[in-house]
Coordinates of C-alpha atoms in Angstrom, one line a residue:
X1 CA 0.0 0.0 0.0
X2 CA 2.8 2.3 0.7
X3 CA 4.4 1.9 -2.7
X4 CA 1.5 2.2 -4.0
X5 CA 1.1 5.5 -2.7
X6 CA 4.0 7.0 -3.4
X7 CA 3.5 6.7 -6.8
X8 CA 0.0 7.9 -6.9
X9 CA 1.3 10.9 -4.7
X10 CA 2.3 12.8 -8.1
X11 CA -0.7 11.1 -9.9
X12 CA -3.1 12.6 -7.0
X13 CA -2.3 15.3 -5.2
X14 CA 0.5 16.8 -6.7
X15 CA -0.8 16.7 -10.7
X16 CA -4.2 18.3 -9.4
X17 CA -2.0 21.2 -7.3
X18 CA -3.2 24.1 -6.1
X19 CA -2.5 27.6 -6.4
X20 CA 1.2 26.4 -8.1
X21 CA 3.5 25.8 -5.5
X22 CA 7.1 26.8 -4.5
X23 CA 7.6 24.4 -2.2
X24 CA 8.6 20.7 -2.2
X25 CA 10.8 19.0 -0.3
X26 CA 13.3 20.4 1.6
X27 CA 17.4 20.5 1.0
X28 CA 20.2 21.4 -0.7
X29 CA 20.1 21.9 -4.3
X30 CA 22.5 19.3 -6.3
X31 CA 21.7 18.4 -9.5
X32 CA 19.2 21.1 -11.6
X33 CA 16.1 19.6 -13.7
X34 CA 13.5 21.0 -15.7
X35 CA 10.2 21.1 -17.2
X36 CA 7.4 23.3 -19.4
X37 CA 4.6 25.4 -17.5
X38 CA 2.2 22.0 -18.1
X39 CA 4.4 20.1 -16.3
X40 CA 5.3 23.0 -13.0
X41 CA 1.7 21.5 -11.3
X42 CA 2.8 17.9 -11.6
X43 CA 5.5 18.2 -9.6
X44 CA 4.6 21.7 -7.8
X45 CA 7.8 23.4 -6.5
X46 CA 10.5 20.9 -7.4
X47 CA 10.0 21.6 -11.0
X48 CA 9.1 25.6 -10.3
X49 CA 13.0 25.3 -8.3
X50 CA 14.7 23.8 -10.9
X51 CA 16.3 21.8 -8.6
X52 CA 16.7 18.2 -7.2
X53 CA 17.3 18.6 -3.4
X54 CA 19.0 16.0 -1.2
X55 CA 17.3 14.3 0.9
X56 CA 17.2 15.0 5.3
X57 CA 19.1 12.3 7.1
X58 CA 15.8 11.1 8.6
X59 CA 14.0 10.3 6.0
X60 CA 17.0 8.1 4.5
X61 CA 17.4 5.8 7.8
X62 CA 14.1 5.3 7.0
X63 CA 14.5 3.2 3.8
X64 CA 15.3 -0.8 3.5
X65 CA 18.6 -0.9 2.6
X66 CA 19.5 -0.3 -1.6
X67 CA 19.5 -3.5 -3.2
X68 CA 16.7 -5.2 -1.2
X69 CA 14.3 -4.3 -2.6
X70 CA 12.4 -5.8 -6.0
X71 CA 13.0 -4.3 -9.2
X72 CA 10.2 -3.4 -11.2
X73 CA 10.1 -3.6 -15.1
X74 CA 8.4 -0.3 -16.5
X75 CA 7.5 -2.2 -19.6
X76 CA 5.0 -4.1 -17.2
X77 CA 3.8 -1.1 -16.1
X78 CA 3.8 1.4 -18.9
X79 CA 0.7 1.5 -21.9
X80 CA 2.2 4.8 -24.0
X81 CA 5.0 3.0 -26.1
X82 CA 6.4 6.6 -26.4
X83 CA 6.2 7.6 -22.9
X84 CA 7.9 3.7 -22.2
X85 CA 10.7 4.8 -25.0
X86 CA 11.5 7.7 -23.4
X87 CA 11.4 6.6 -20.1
X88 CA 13.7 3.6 -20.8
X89 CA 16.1 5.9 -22.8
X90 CA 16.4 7.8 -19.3
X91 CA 17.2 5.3 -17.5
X92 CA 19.7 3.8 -19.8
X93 CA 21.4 6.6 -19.0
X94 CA 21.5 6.5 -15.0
X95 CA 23.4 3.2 -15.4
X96 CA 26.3 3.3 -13.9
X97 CA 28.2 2.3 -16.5
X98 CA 26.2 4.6 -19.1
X99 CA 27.6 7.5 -21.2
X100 CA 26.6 10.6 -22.3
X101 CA 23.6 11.6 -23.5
X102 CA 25.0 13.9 -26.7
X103 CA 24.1 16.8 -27.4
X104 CA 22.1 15.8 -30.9
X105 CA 20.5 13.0 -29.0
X106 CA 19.4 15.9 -26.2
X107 CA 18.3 18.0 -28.8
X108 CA 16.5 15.4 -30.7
X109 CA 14.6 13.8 -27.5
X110 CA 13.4 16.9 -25.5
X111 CA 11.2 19.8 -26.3
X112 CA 11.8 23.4 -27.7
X113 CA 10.4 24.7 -24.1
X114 CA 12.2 22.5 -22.3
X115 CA 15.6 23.5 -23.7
X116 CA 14.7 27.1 -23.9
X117 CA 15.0 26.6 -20.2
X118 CA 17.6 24.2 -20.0
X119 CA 20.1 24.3 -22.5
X120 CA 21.2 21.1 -24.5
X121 CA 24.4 21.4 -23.2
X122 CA 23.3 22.2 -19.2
X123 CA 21.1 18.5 -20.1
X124 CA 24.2 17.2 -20.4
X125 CA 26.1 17.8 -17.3
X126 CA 23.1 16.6 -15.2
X127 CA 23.6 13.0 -16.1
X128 CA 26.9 12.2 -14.5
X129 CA 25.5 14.4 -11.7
X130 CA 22.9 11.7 -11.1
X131 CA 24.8 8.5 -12.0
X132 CA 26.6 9.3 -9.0
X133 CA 24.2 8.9 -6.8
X134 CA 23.6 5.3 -8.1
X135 CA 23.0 2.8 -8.9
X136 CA 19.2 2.7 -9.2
X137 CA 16.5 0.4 -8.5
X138 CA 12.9 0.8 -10.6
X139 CA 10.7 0.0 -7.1
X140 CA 7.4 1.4 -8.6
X141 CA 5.6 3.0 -11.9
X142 CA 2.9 5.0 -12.3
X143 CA 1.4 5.9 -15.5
X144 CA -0.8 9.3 -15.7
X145 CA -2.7 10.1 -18.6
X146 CA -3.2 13.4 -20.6
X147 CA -6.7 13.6 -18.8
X148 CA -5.8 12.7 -15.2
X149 CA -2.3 14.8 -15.4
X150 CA -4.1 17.9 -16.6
X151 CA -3.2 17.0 -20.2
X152 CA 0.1 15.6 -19.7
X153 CA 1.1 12.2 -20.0
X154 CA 3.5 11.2 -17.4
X155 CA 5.5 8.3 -15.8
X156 CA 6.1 8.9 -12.0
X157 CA 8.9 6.1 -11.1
X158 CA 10.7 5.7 -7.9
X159 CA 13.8 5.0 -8.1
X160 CA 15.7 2.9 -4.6
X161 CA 19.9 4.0 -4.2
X162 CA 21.9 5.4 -1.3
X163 CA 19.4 8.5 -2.0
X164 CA 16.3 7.3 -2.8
X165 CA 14.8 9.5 -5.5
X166 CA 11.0 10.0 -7.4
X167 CA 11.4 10.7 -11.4
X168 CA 8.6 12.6 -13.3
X169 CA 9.0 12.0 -16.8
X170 CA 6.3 14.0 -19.3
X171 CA 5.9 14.1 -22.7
X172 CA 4.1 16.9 -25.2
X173 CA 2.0 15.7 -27.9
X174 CA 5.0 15.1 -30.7
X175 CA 6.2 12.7 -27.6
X176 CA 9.2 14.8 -26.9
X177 CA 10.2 15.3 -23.1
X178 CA 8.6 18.3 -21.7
X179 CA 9.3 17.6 -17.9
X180 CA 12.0 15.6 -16.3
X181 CA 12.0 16.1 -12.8
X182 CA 13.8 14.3 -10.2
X183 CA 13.2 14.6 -6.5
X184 CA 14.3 12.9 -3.2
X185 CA 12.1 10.6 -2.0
X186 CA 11.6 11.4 1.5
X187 CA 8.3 9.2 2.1
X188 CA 9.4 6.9 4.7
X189 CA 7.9 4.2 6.5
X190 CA 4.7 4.4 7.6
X191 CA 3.8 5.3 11.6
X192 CA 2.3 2.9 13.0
X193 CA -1.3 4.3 13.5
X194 CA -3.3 2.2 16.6
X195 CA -5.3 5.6 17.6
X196 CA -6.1 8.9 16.5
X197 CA -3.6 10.3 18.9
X198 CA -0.6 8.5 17.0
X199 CA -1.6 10.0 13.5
X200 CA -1.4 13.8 15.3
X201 CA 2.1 12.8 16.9
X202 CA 3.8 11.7 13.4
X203 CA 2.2 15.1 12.1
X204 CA 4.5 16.7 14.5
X205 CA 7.9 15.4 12.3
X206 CA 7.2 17.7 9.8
X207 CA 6.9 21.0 11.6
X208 CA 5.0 23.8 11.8
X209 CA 1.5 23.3 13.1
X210 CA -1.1 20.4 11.7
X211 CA -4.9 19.2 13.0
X212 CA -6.8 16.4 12.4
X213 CA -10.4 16.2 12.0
X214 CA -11.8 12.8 11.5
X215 CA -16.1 12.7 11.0
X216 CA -19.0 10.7 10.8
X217 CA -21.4 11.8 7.8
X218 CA -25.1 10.9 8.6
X219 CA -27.9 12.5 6.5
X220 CA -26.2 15.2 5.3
X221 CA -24.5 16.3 8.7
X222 CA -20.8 15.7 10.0
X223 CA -20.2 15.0 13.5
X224 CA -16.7 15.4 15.0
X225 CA -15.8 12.1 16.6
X226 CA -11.7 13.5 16.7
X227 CA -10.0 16.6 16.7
X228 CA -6.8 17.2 17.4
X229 CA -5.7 17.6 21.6
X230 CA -6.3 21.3 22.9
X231 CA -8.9 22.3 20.0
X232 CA -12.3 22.4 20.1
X233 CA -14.1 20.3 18.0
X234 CA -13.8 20.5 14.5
X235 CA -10.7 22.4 15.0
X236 CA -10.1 25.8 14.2
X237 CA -10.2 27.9 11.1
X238 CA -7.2 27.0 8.8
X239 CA -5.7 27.6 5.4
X240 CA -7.4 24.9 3.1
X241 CA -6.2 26.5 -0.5
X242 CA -7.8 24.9 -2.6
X243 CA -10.1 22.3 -1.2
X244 CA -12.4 25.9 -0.8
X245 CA -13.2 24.8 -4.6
X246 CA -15.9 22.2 -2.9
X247 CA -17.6 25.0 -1.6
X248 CA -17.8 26.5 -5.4
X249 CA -18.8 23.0 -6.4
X250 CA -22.1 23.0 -3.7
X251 CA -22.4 26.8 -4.6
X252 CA -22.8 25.1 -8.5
X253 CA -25.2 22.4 -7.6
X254 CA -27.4 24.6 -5.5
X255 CA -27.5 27.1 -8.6
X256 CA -28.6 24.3 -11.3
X257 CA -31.5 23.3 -8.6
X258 CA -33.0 26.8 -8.2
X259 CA -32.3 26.6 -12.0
X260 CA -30.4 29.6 -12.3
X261 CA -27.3 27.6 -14.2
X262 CA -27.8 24.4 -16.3
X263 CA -24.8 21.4 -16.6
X264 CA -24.7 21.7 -20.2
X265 CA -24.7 25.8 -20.2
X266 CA -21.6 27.4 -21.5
X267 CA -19.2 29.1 -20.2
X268 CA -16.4 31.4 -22.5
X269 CA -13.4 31.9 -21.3
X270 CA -11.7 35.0 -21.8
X271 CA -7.9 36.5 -20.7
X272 CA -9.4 38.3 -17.7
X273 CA -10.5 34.9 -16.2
X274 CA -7.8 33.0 -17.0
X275 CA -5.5 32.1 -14.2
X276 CA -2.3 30.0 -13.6
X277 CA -1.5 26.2 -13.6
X278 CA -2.8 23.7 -12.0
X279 CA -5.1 23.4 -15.1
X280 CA -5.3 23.3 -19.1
X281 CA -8.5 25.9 -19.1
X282 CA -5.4 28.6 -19.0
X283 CA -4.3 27.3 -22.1
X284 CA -7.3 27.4 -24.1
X285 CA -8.0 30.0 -27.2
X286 CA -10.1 33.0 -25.8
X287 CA -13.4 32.8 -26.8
X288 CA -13.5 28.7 -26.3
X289 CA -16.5 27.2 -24.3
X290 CA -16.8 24.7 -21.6
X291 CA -19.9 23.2 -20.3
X292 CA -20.7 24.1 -16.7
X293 CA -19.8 20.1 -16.1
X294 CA -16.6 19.9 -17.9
X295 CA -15.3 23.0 -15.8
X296 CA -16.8 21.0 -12.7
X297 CA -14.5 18.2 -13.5
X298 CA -11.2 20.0 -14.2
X299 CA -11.5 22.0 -11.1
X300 CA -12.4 19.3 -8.6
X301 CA -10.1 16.4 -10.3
X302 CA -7.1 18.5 -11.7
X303 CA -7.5 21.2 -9.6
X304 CA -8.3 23.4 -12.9
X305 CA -7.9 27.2 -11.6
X306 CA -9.3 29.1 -14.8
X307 CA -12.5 26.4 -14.3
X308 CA -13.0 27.4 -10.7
X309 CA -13.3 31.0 -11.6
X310 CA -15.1 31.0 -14.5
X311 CA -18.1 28.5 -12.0
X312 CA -17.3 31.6 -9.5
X313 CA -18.2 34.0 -11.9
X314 CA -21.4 31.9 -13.0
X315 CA -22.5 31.6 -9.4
X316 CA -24.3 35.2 -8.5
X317 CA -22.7 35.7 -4.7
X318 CA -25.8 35.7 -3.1
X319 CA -25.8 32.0 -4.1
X320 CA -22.4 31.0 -2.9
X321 CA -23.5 32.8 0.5
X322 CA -26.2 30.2 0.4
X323 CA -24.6 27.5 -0.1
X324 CA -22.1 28.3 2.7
X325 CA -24.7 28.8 5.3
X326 CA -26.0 25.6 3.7
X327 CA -23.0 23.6 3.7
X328 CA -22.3 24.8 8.1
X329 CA -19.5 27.2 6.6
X330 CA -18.6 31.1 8.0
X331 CA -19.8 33.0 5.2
X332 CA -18.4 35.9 6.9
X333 CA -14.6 34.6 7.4
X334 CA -14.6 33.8 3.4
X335 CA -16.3 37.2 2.7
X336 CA -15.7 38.4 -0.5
X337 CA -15.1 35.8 -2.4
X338 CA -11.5 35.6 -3.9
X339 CA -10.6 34.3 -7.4
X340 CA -7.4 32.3 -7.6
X341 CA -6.3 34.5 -10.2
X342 CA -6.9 37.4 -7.3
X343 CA -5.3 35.2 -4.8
X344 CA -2.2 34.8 -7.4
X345 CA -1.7 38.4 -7.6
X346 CA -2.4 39.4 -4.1
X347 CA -0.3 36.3 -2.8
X348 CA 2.1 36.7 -5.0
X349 CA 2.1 39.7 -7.3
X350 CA 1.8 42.8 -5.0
X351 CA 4.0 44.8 -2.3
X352 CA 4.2 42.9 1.1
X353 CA 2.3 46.8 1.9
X354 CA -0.8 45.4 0.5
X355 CA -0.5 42.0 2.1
X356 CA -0.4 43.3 5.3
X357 CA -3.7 45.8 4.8
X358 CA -5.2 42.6 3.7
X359 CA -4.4 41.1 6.5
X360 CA -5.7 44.1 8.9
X361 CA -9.0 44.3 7.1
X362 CA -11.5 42.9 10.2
X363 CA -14.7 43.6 7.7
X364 CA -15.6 42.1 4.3
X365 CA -16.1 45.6 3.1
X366 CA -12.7 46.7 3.8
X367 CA -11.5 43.7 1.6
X368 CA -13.9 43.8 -0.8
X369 CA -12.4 47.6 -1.6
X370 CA -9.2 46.2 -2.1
X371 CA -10.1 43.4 -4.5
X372 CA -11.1 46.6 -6.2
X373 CA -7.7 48.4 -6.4
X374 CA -6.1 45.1 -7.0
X375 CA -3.9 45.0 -9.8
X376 CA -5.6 42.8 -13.0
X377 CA -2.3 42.1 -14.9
X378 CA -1.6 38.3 -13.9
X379 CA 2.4 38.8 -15.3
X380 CA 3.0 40.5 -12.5
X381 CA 3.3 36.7 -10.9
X382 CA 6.4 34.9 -11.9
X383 CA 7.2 31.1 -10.7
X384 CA 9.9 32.5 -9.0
X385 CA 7.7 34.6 -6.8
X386 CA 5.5 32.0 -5.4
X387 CA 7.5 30.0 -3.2
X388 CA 6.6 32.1 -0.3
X389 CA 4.1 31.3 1.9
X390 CA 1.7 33.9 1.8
X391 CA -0.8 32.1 4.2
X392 CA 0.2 34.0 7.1
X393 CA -1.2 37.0 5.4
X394 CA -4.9 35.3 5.3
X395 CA -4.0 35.5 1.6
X396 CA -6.3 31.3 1.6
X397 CA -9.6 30.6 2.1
X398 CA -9.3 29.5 5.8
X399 CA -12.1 27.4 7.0
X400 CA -12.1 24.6 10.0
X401 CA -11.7 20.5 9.3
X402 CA -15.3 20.4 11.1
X403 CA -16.4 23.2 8.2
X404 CA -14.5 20.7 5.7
X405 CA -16.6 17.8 6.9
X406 CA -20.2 19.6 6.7
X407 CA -19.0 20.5 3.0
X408 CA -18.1 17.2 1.9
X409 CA -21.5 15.8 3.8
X410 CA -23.4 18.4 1.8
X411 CA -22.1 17.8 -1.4
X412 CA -23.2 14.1 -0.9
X413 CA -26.9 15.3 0.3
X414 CA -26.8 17.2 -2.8
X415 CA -25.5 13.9 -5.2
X416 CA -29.0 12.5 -3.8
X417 CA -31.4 15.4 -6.1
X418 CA -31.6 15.3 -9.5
X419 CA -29.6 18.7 -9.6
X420 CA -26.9 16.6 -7.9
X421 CA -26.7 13.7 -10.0
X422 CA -22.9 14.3 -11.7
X423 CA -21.9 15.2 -7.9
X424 CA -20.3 11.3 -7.0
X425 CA -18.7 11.0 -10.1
X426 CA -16.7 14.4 -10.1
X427 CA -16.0 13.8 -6.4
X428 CA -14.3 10.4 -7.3
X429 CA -12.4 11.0 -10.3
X430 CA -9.3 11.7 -8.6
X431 CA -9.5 9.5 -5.3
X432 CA -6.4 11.3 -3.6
X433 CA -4.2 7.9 -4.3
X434 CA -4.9 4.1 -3.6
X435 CA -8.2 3.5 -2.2
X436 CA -7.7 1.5 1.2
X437 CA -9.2 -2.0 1.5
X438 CA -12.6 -2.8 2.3
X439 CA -13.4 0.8 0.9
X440 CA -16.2 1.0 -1.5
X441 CA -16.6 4.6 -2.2
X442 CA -13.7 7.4 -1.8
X443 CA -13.8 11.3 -2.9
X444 CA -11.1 13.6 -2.1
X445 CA -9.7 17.0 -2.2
X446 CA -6.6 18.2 -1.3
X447 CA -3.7 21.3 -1.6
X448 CA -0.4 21.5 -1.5
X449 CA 0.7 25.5 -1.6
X450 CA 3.7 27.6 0.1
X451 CA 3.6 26.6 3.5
X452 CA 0.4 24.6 3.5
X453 CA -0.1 21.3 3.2
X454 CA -4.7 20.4 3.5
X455 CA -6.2 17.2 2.8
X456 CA -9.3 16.3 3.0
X457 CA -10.9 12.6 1.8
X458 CA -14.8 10.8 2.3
X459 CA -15.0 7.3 2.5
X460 CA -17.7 4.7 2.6
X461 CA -16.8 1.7 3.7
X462 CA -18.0 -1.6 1.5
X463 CA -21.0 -2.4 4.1
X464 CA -22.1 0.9 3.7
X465 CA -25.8 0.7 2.8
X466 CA -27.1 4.5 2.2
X467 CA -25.0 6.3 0.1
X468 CA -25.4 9.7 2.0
X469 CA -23.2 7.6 5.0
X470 CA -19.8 8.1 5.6
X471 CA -16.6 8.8 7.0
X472 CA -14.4 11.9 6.7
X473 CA -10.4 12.5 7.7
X474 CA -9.1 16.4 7.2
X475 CA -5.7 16.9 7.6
X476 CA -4.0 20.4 7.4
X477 CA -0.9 21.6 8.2
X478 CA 0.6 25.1 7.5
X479 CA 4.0 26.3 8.1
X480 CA 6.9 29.1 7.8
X481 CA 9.1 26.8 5.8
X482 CA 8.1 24.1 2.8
X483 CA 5.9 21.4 3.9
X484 CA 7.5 17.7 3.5
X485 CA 4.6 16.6 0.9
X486 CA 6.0 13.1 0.2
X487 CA 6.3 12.9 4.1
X488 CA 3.4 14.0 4.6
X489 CA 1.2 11.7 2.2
X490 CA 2.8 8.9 3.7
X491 CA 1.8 9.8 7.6
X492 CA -2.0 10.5 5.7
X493 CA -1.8 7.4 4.5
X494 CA -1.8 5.6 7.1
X495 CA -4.3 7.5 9.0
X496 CA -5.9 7.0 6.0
X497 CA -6.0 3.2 6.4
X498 CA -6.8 2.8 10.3
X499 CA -9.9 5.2 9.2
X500 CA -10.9 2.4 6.6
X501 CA -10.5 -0.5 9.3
X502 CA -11.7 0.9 12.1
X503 CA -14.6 2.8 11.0
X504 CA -13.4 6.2 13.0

């Protein structure tokens, strides 16, 4: 289950992104790698660095050591024979007794954007960089699709050495490489999870400050049954980035029942919607359509930004303050309601001046005001920019796990109407990673941004008879520094599975 995990991490979480991180994990930069903008949300901030990091001391004790593990043949594993091509032309050259690559085969094999950020000749020098770390051991291979890797298809492998490492290999529709990435692979061994209480002490390893909301769903309610020591229940209010797109998803349902929005309407996109990866809306002609569905999809599966506004913009706010109060959320602490493209350029694109008046604002008026003199002009946020965390500046939508729970609860109330029926499916698409045993039914949302790490998945278990019923685990944790994501997913995962076999 673990490795399973770890290869689903960039297949899940971190291919559906969030607001385009600059984080990743943590350490020294040894070795630089590259990729196109399509590729910067599959890997979030190790391919927005450039960099591959070595890995913490901890994390590496952690391993079995190299050579016990099994190897695993990508050609068992891989369907795209490009994507298998490529990927075994790589790994040719991480032998340890490899050569090269040249400089026409370089030239040849990766993309025009690619090399306009890395030069042929930088490609190069990377390789022998990397061999030294060997030799390598395939241990798992994930394939991602154009469609579940926001129109990318990928091969996530991890690769066992000295320095365990995660590769990210992505082509671009003439099967070129357009992303390789390497990263440390700093996952671990699972904790051992016997009790809620373990699952909030391994959160502790990776800093900063995390709670754990675990709830029962019945009827379209949550009820707490565990919140992390020395909170009250349901925990308190917290950046979730971009898991606040289920509340623009109830907002959406609740519109097509009062039948103020249809699933098949269109909506245009246009350059002042558009916002930055995670997504392919952003890359879409102008003028292009997307049914009200399709941009439902995108933003709750891939985590599509320019989706999520253009369903905010088709939502009147009276509605979405509906929903909220609807869904047991503070309409008040999410008052106004901020775009991601906003968020981008407020995060992330303005004087730390106009952070902190943001931050001072204690009405919705005040804020709303300085949406207004917010500058429109989305270049003013480069990749280098965002690796910040801006959190601390209430530049999120901060809501509790408890306020988490209700929304997840109410979107399944909602899958029950006829306004509701896509609701399941859209939920489900992108599980979050492997699906626990004895699970029947998982939906999931999740963020990884500067500094915050928030995820949130509903399960029903097999013997789970009405539909409505289930289970809910929010995790979120927000820090100074860069949040530990494969860490991270690992700890989740196993609080993950004890929520599956114990029932809460």
């Amino acid at each position: 289950m673990r490795s399973r995990m770890i290869g689903a991490l960039l297949a899940s979480l971190l291919l559906t992104g969030c607001e385009g991180d600059g984080s990743g994990p943590e350490g020294e930069t040894t070795a630089p790698a590259t990729a196109d903008r399509a590729v910067d949300s599959a890997v979030d901030g190790a391919v927005e660095t450039g960099a591959v990091p070595t890995t913490d001391d901890t994390a590496a004790t952690t391993r079995p050591a190299p050579g016990a593990v099994d190897p695993v043949d990508p050609a068992d594993h891989l369907t795209d024979e490009a994507l298998l091509e490529q990927t075994q032309w790589v790994l040719g050259l991480l032998d340890e007794d490899a050569l090269g690559p040249d400089l026409e085969a370089v030239v040849d094999r990766f993309s025009e954007d690619f090399l306009r950020e890395l030069p042929a000749f930088q490609v190069v020098t990377v390789f022998p960089q990397l061999r030294a770390g060997g030799p390598y051991t395939v241990t798992e291979v994930t394939e991602v699709s154009a469609e579940a890797g926001g129109g990318t298809r990928s091969a996530v492998l991890s690769l066992d050495a000295e320095q365990p490492l995660l590769m990210t290999l992505a082509l671009d529709d003439e099967d070129r490489i357009a992303g390789l990435v390497f990263v440390p692979d700093t996952s671990g061994e699972p904790p051992v999870i016997s009790g809620w209480a373990d699952l909030d002490a391994a959160l502790t390893e990776l800093g900063g400050t995390s709670q754990v909301v675990v709830g029962r769903v019945e009827d379209g309610t949550c009820t707490p049954i565990h919140t992390t020591a020395g909170l009250e229940p349901g925990g308190e209010p917290a950046p979730t980035g971009s898991i606040f797109k289920l509340v623009v998803l109830a907002g959406v349902v609740e519109a097509v029942e009062a039948g103020e929005l249809a699933w098949e309407d269109e909506l245009t996109i246009t350059e002042e919607v558009k916002s930055l990866p995670s997504g392919i809306l952003q890359d879409r002609e102008a003028g292009s359509t997307v049914t009200v569905r399709e941009a439902a999809e995108l933003m709750i599966s891939i985590s599509d930004n320019t989706a999520t506004d253009l369903l905010i913009g088709a939502v009147d706010r009276p509605r979405m303050r509906t929903a909220m109060e609807n869904a047991g959320v503070d309409p008040l602490r999410l008052a106004p309601i901020v775009t991601t493209r906003q968020l981008f350029i407020l995060g992330w694109g303005v004087d730390q001046e106009v952070r902190d008046r943001w931050a001072r604002a204690s009405v919705p008026e005040t804020r709303t005001a300085q949406l207004a003199d917010l500058p429109e002009d989305l270049t003013l946020v480069t990749p280098e920019a965002v690796t910040t965390p801006a959190w601390q500046d209430g530049v999120d939508w901060p809501m509790t796990g408890g306020e988490v729970c209700n929304v997840h609860a109410r979107l399944q109330q909602l899958a029950g109407t006829g306004a509701g029926e896509p609701v399941r499916e859209i939920l489900s698409a992108n599980p979050g990673g492997a699906v626990p045993d004895g699970v029947a039914y998982q939906a999931f949302k999740g963020c990884s941004a500067p500094g915050v790490l928030a995820l949130s998945y509903y399960l029903e278990p097999v013997e789970t008879e009405t539909r409505a019923d289930g289970l809910v685990l929010v995790v979120q944790t927000r820090s100074e520094e860069a949040v530990d994501q494969l860490r991270a997913m690992t700890i989740v995962e196993a609080g993950l599975q004890h929520l599956a076999a114990t029932g809460g």
